[in-house]
Amino acid sequence: MRGVSPDYPEGPDVRSNTSQRQLGDLDSPIEDELERAFCRMLAEGTQRLHRTWRGVMVTGFFGGTEVAMGVLAYLSVLHATHDPLLAGVAFSIGFLALLLGRSELFTEGFLIPITTVAAKRASVAQLLKLWGGTLVANLVGGWLLMWLIMRAFPQLHQQTYESAAHFATAPLSAQSLSLAVLGGMAITLMTRMQHGTDAVVGKMAAAIAVAFLLAGLQLFHSILDSLLIFGALVAGRAPFGYLDWLYWFGYTAVGNVVGGLVLVTLPRLLRSKDRLYQERDEVESSSPG
């Protein structure tokens, strides 16, 4: 016969029937830390999804230019050391700029905006506006900065051709699709980690770690690698063209979306399902009529 736990007088199995509301400090159906992260995501997502078109485009433009500065650091270190892993760490400058500058990257728009829409704090139309406007603005801002970088640093042209060719000439295959899915997963994981803490140091550590994975291991990322390809194209002697980029971009963007949504966002939504239902009920009860 099993003994009775002093902490749970009715026996240890009572805990299996006890809700998170009773176990935690917060009145929530999920763990306290998840509740805090959930609230942070909703607060940020609501603001992001209610931006005007001007706000979406300007924020996305800055996202493209800041990632391009990370690409400059990546190319410079790779040119000097021929070590892609070290160059990946250097690229983290771009993600740190995104974090501290509060700009927007298309592939960051999975976990937080989807959670916000699922909680009925924003509409699907607002989500599509955020995605479409950010994507276009990222590419425009990134192209402009890569044009300036290639004019300012002609010594990086050859390295840019070599780095860009790895992506632009990649055929559609199981390997390339897998690299794109992993790329989308990595960037969305960075978002998840950064919203799991209030500490700026922790957020910065997440940015550096994911930059190492994404750029250092040459995962396929629709925005980051597009900027490498743009650099090679504006430099003038690339062995590929914009149609080659568009073909690569098409399947890479799909893979990024699959990785970000299916492997990170969907499990997180399932984990917070009860809290989402609670939020939806609150929205519906406060709606007029």
Short mmCIF file of C-alpha atoms in Angstrom, two decimals, residues 23-239:
data_model
loop_
_atom_site.label_atom_id
_atom_site.label_comp_id
_atom_site.label_asym_id
_atom_site.label_seq_id
_atom_site.Cartn_x
_atom_site.Cartn_y
_atom_site.Cartn_z
CA LEU A 23 -0.76 24.98 -9.10
CA GLY A 24 0.58 28.30 -10.40
CA ASP A 25 0.69 31.85 -9.10
CA LEU A 26 -1.38 33.19 -12.01
CA ASP A 27 -5.03 32.53 -12.78
CA SER A 28 -4.35 30.83 -16.10
CA PRO A 29 -4.93 27.37 -17.62
CA ILE A 30 -1.26 27.23 -18.66
CA GLU A 31 2.00 27.45 -16.70
CA ASP A 32 2.99 30.84 -15.34
CA GLU A 33 5.96 31.31 -17.67
CA LEU A 34 3.88 30.32 -20.69
CA GLU A 35 1.19 32.76 -19.58
CA ARG A 36 3.71 35.60 -19.38
CA ALA A 37 5.11 34.72 -22.82
CA PHE A 38 1.56 34.44 -24.22
CA CYS A 39 0.67 37.91 -22.92
CA ARG A 40 3.87 39.38 -24.36
CA MET A 41 3.12 37.86 -27.76
CA LEU A 42 -0.47 39.09 -27.78
CA ALA A 43 0.52 42.61 -26.75
CA GLU A 44 3.19 42.83 -29.48
CA GLY A 45 1.15 41.01 -32.11
CA THR A 46 -1.87 43.27 -31.66
CA GLN A 47 0.27 46.36 -32.20
CA ARG A 48 2.07 44.89 -35.20
CA LEU A 49 -1.08 43.73 -36.95
CA HIS A 50 -2.87 47.04 -36.47
CA ARG A 51 -0.14 49.07 -38.16
CA THR A 52 -1.06 51.27 -41.09
CA TRP A 53 0.28 50.43 -44.53
CA ARG A 54 2.89 53.14 -44.06
CA GLY A 55 3.96 51.61 -40.76
CA VAL A 56 4.20 48.13 -42.27
CA MET A 57 6.25 49.30 -45.25
CA VAL A 58 8.67 51.51 -43.30
CA THR A 59 9.25 48.88 -40.62
CA GLY A 60 9.79 46.21 -43.29
CA PHE A 61 12.17 48.48 -45.22
CA PHE A 62 14.32 48.91 -42.13
CA GLY A 63 14.24 45.14 -41.63
CA GLY A 64 15.72 44.64 -45.11
CA THR A 65 18.45 47.24 -44.63
CA GLU A 66 19.43 45.90 -41.21
CA VAL A 67 19.70 42.32 -42.43
CA ALA A 68 21.85 43.64 -45.28
CA MET A 69 24.31 45.00 -42.71
CA GLY A 70 24.48 41.50 -41.28
CA VAL A 71 25.17 40.19 -44.79
CA LEU A 72 28.03 42.70 -45.07
CA ALA A 73 29.53 41.35 -41.83
CA TYR A 74 29.02 37.77 -43.05
CA LEU A 75 30.75 38.38 -46.39
CA SER A 76 33.62 40.30 -44.80
CA VAL A 77 34.43 37.56 -42.27
CA LEU A 78 33.96 34.80 -44.85
CA HIS A 79 36.29 36.64 -47.26
CA ALA A 80 38.95 37.00 -44.56
CA THR A 81 38.69 33.57 -42.90
CA HIS A 82 36.87 31.23 -45.33
CA ASP A 83 35.08 29.90 -42.26
CA PRO A 84 31.26 29.90 -42.74
CA LEU A 85 30.60 29.12 -39.06
CA LEU A 86 32.56 32.17 -37.89
CA ALA A 87 30.89 34.23 -40.60
CA GLY A 88 27.52 33.04 -39.30
CA VAL A 89 28.30 34.51 -35.90
CA ALA A 90 29.26 37.78 -37.58
CA PHE A 91 25.91 37.81 -39.38
CA SER A 92 24.19 38.02 -35.99
CA ILE A 93 24.74 41.79 -36.27
CA GLY A 94 21.72 41.78 -38.57
CA PHE A 95 19.47 39.93 -36.12
CA LEU A 96 20.67 42.09 -33.22
CA ALA A 97 19.74 45.18 -35.25
CA LEU A 98 16.29 43.70 -35.89
CA LEU A 99 15.84 43.02 -32.19
CA LEU A 100 17.07 46.33 -30.82
CA GLY A 101 15.78 48.47 -33.69
CA ARG A 102 12.27 46.94 -33.49
CA SER A 103 12.08 46.41 -37.24
CA GLU A 104 10.32 43.58 -39.08
CA LEU A 105 11.44 40.56 -41.09
CA PHE A 106 8.94 38.59 -43.18
CA THR A 107 9.90 35.24 -41.68
CA GLU A 108 9.45 36.61 -38.14
CA GLY A 109 5.76 37.00 -38.93
CA PHE A 110 4.64 33.47 -38.08
CA LEU A 111 4.43 32.74 -34.35
CA ILE A 112 3.30 36.09 -32.96
CA PRO A 113 0.88 37.23 -35.71
CA ILE A 114 -0.69 33.78 -36.08
CA THR A 115 -1.20 33.56 -32.31
CA THR A 116 -2.80 37.02 -32.35
CA VAL A 117 -5.19 36.09 -35.15
CA ALA A 118 -6.03 32.77 -33.46
CA ALA A 119 -6.92 34.74 -30.32
CA LYS A 120 -9.19 36.99 -32.45
CA ARG A 121 -7.19 40.09 -31.58
CA ALA A 122 -6.66 40.77 -35.30
CA SER A 123 -8.09 39.63 -38.64
CA VAL A 124 -6.76 37.44 -41.42
CA ALA A 125 -6.78 40.49 -43.71
CA GLN A 126 -4.46 42.30 -41.30
CA LEU A 127 -2.19 39.26 -41.23
CA LEU A 128 -1.97 39.20 -45.05
CA LYS A 129 -1.24 42.94 -45.07
CA LEU A 130 1.61 42.41 -42.60
CA TRP A 131 3.06 39.48 -44.56
CA GLY A 132 2.74 41.03 -48.02
CA GLY A 133 3.90 44.52 -47.10
CA THR A 134 6.80 43.29 -44.99
CA LEU A 135 7.99 40.88 -47.67
CA VAL A 136 8.05 43.51 -50.41
CA ALA A 137 9.63 46.14 -48.15
CA ASN A 138 12.31 43.68 -46.93
CA LEU A 139 13.33 42.91 -50.50
CA VAL A 140 13.34 46.56 -51.61
CA GLY A 141 15.35 47.75 -48.62
CA GLY A 142 17.72 44.80 -48.88
CA TRP A 143 18.30 45.31 -52.62
CA LEU A 144 19.13 48.99 -52.08
CA LEU A 145 21.66 48.28 -49.33
CA MET A 146 23.27 45.45 -51.32
CA TRP A 147 23.67 47.86 -54.25
CA LEU A 148 25.51 50.27 -51.96
CA ILE A 149 27.61 47.51 -50.38
CA MET A 150 28.75 46.17 -53.75
CA ARG A 151 29.76 49.68 -54.81
CA ALA A 152 31.57 50.33 -51.55
CA PHE A 153 33.39 46.98 -51.28
CA PRO A 154 34.43 45.67 -54.73
CA GLN A 155 36.85 43.29 -53.00
CA LEU A 156 33.82 41.31 -51.80
CA HIS A 157 32.41 40.69 -55.28
CA GLN A 158 33.99 37.29 -55.81
CA GLN A 159 32.97 36.05 -52.38
CA THR A 160 29.44 37.29 -53.02
CA TYR A 161 29.25 35.39 -56.33
CA GLU A 162 30.38 32.18 -54.66
CA SER A 163 28.05 32.53 -51.67
CA ALA A 164 25.04 33.49 -53.76
CA ALA A 165 25.55 30.67 -56.29
CA HIS A 166 25.08 28.13 -53.49
CA PHE A 167 21.46 29.26 -53.30
CA ALA A 168 20.52 30.68 -56.70
CA THR A 169 21.67 27.60 -58.62
CA ALA A 170 20.30 25.02 -56.17
CA PRO A 171 17.82 22.68 -57.88
CA LEU A 172 14.49 21.87 -56.32
CA SER A 173 15.19 18.68 -54.38
CA ALA A 174 14.53 16.97 -51.07
CA GLN A 175 17.74 18.52 -49.71
CA SER A 176 16.92 22.09 -50.77
CA LEU A 177 13.36 21.83 -49.44
CA SER A 178 14.66 20.42 -46.16
CA LEU A 179 17.11 23.31 -45.86
CA ALA A 180 14.24 25.76 -46.44
CA VAL A 181 12.01 24.08 -43.85
CA LEU A 182 14.84 24.13 -41.31
CA GLY A 183 15.49 27.79 -42.13
CA GLY A 184 11.87 28.71 -41.39
CA MET A 185 11.94 26.67 -38.21
CA ALA A 186 15.15 28.35 -37.01
CA ILE A 187 13.92 31.92 -37.45
CA THR A 188 10.58 31.16 -35.77
CA LEU A 189 12.41 29.40 -32.94
CA MET A 190 14.36 32.62 -32.43
CA THR A 191 11.08 34.50 -32.03
CA ARG A 192 9.81 31.91 -29.57
CA MET A 193 12.99 32.06 -27.48
CA GLN A 194 13.04 35.86 -27.42
CA HIS A 195 9.47 36.03 -26.16
CA GLY A 196 10.17 33.47 -23.48
CA THR A 197 12.18 36.00 -21.48
CA ASP A 198 12.16 39.67 -20.48
CA ALA A 199 15.96 39.78 -20.27
CA VAL A 200 17.63 41.67 -23.13
CA VAL A 201 20.75 39.52 -22.75
CA GLY A 202 18.67 36.39 -23.28
CA LYS A 203 17.04 37.87 -26.39
CA MET A 204 20.47 38.77 -27.78
CA ALA A 205 21.79 35.28 -27.08
CA ALA A 206 18.87 33.82 -29.07
CA ALA A 207 19.67 36.12 -32.00
CA ILE A 208 23.34 35.09 -32.05
CA ALA A 209 22.55 31.39 -31.71
CA VAL A 210 20.04 31.35 -34.58
CA ALA A 211 22.32 33.47 -36.79
CA PHE A 212 25.01 30.83 -36.27
CA LEU A 213 22.60 28.09 -37.37
CA LEU A 214 20.99 29.98 -40.24
CA ALA A 215 23.98 31.66 -41.88
CA GLY A 216 26.78 29.44 -40.57
CA LEU A 217 25.14 26.21 -41.77
CA GLN A 218 23.80 27.87 -44.94
CA LEU A 219 20.17 27.00 -44.33
CA PHE A 220 17.82 28.39 -46.97
CA HIS A 221 16.20 31.64 -45.85
CA SER A 222 14.06 33.57 -48.31
CA ILE A 223 15.17 37.07 -47.24
CA LEU A 224 18.75 36.61 -46.02
CA ASP A 225 19.86 34.58 -49.02
CA SER A 226 17.94 36.77 -51.45
CA LEU A 227 20.17 39.64 -50.34
CA LEU A 228 23.27 37.60 -51.15
CA ILE A 229 21.81 36.87 -54.59
CA PHE A 230 20.91 40.55 -55.10
CA GLY A 231 24.48 41.49 -54.23
CA ALA A 232 25.85 39.15 -56.87
CA LEU A 233 23.36 40.43 -59.44
CA VAL A 234 24.07 44.12 -58.89
CA ALA A 235 27.83 43.46 -58.90
CA GLY A 236 27.41 42.59 -62.56
CA ARG A 237 28.99 39.22 -63.39
CA ALA A 238 26.73 36.69 -61.68
CA PRO A 239 26.29 33.37 -63.56
#
